[in-house]
XYZ file of C-alpha atoms in Angstrom:
128
model
C 17.862 -7.346 36.708
C 19.743 -9.122 33.939
C 23.432 -8.368 33.638
C 26.250 -9.793 31.569
C 29.757 -8.843 32.642
C 32.827 -9.624 30.555
C 36.262 -9.976 32.051
C 39.677 -11.245 31.097
C 40.688 -8.704 28.509
C 44.065 -7.069 28.460
C 47.264 -6.567 26.536
C 48.998 -9.587 25.048
C 51.729 -10.207 22.551
C 50.951 -11.595 19.122
C 50.810 -15.358 19.293
C 49.648 -15.313 22.872
C 46.385 -16.372 24.434
C 43.594 -14.891 26.487
C 40.499 -16.356 28.031
C 37.487 -14.091 28.256
C 34.673 -14.821 30.656
C 31.101 -13.621 30.670
C 29.242 -13.904 33.943
C 25.470 -13.745 33.842
C 23.143 -12.668 36.602
C 19.385 -12.430 36.593
C 19.072 -15.241 34.078
C 19.929 -18.883 33.729
C 22.580 -18.786 31.049
C 22.094 -22.415 30.106
C 18.661 -21.545 28.698
C 19.993 -18.901 26.299
C 21.770 -18.929 22.992
C 25.114 -17.198 23.448
C 27.385 -15.148 21.265
C 30.740 -13.436 21.384
C 31.223 -10.313 19.297
C 33.954 -7.769 18.866
C 34.031 -4.211 17.667
C 37.042 -2.210 16.601
C 36.937 1.588 16.284
C 34.983 2.625 13.211
C 33.862 -0.941 12.545
C 30.585 -2.770 12.895
C 30.121 -5.245 15.671
C 31.309 -8.600 14.360
C 30.185 -12.057 15.414
C 33.067 -14.290 16.394
C 31.457 -17.343 17.928
C 28.029 -18.496 19.000
C 26.543 -21.447 20.804
C 23.016 -22.747 21.010
C 21.523 -22.889 24.463
C 22.309 -26.573 24.819
C 25.762 -26.349 23.312
C 24.661 -28.695 20.570
C 25.376 -26.211 17.786
C 28.262 -23.795 17.476
C 29.340 -21.235 14.931
C 32.704 -19.624 14.325
C 33.633 -16.823 12.027
C 36.224 -17.782 9.455
C 38.601 -15.214 10.884
C 38.805 -17.025 14.216
C 38.023 -20.622 13.317
C 40.631 -22.915 14.768
C 41.938 -20.217 17.101
C 38.949 -19.320 19.280
C 36.675 -21.637 21.224
C 33.367 -20.823 22.868
C 32.385 -22.868 25.873
C 29.995 -22.766 28.771
C 30.021 -23.634 32.432
C 26.438 -24.048 33.502
C 27.357 -24.517 37.148
C 29.043 -21.107 37.184
C 26.483 -19.494 34.876
C 29.249 -18.313 32.573
C 30.338 -18.528 28.981
C 33.968 -18.224 27.959
C 35.936 -17.451 24.848
C 39.354 -19.053 24.695
C 41.511 -17.110 22.256
C 44.760 -18.592 21.019
C 47.298 -17.503 18.423
C 46.207 -13.915 18.790
C 46.995 -11.428 16.056
C 47.163 -7.634 16.111
C 44.000 -7.542 14.007
C 42.168 -9.197 16.890
C 42.443 -5.935 18.806
C 38.931 -4.780 19.672
C 36.373 -4.508 22.414
C 34.849 -7.919 22.992
C 31.226 -8.401 23.997
C 29.140 -11.332 25.078
C 25.443 -11.562 24.351
C 22.491 -13.767 25.241
C 19.331 -14.635 23.323
C 16.156 -15.607 25.142
C 14.548 -17.115 22.003
C 11.739 -14.573 22.201
C 12.253 -13.401 18.635
C 12.222 -14.896 15.147
C 15.930 -14.843 14.350
C 16.604 -18.403 15.410
C 20.092 -19.506 14.489
C 20.917 -16.374 12.501
C 23.880 -15.934 14.782
C 25.443 -12.904 13.123
C 22.467 -10.602 13.709
C 22.939 -8.378 16.725
C 19.154 -8.007 16.862
C 18.915 -11.686 17.747
C 20.358 -11.034 21.191
C 18.390 -9.624 24.081
C 21.210 -8.876 26.494
C 24.727 -7.532 26.122
C 27.696 -7.058 28.357
C 29.643 -3.839 28.703
C 32.620 -5.122 26.756
C 36.233 -5.830 27.603
C 39.233 -4.486 25.725
C 41.621 -6.880 24.045
C 44.815 -5.425 22.648
C 47.325 -7.560 20.776
C 50.751 -6.090 20.209
C 53.067 -7.094 17.405
C-alpha cells in the first residue's frame, strides 16, 4: 500500500527555519514527480514547490521563491522541503504529494489532480 508521511512541522519564530520530510512507502519515490502544498483554514490547497521525477525541473511559487527549497534523497526514498526565513503567513498544514505520470497533466504542477498520492499533512505554525 502506498503511503506518504510528512514530518518535521512545529512551532517556530518568524525568521526561523524548518525542514519538512516526506517519507514514501509502497512506491519508488525517484520515479514520481513530487510536490509540496500547504493549506490554511478556509483556503485552497496551494502549491509551494514541485520537482520532476529526475530532479531536472523544479518549480517554486513566488511567495516562497528564495526561501524554500525542495530536494530529494533517493537512497532514503524521501523528499524534503527546507523552509527558511519563515513568516507568520506561512502558517498552514503542509502536504507532500506524488505523481505517477498516469494522467495527462504533465508539468502542470499547481493542479492537485495531477498527483496520485498525498500525505496526511503536518502543521507548521510561525509566530511573530
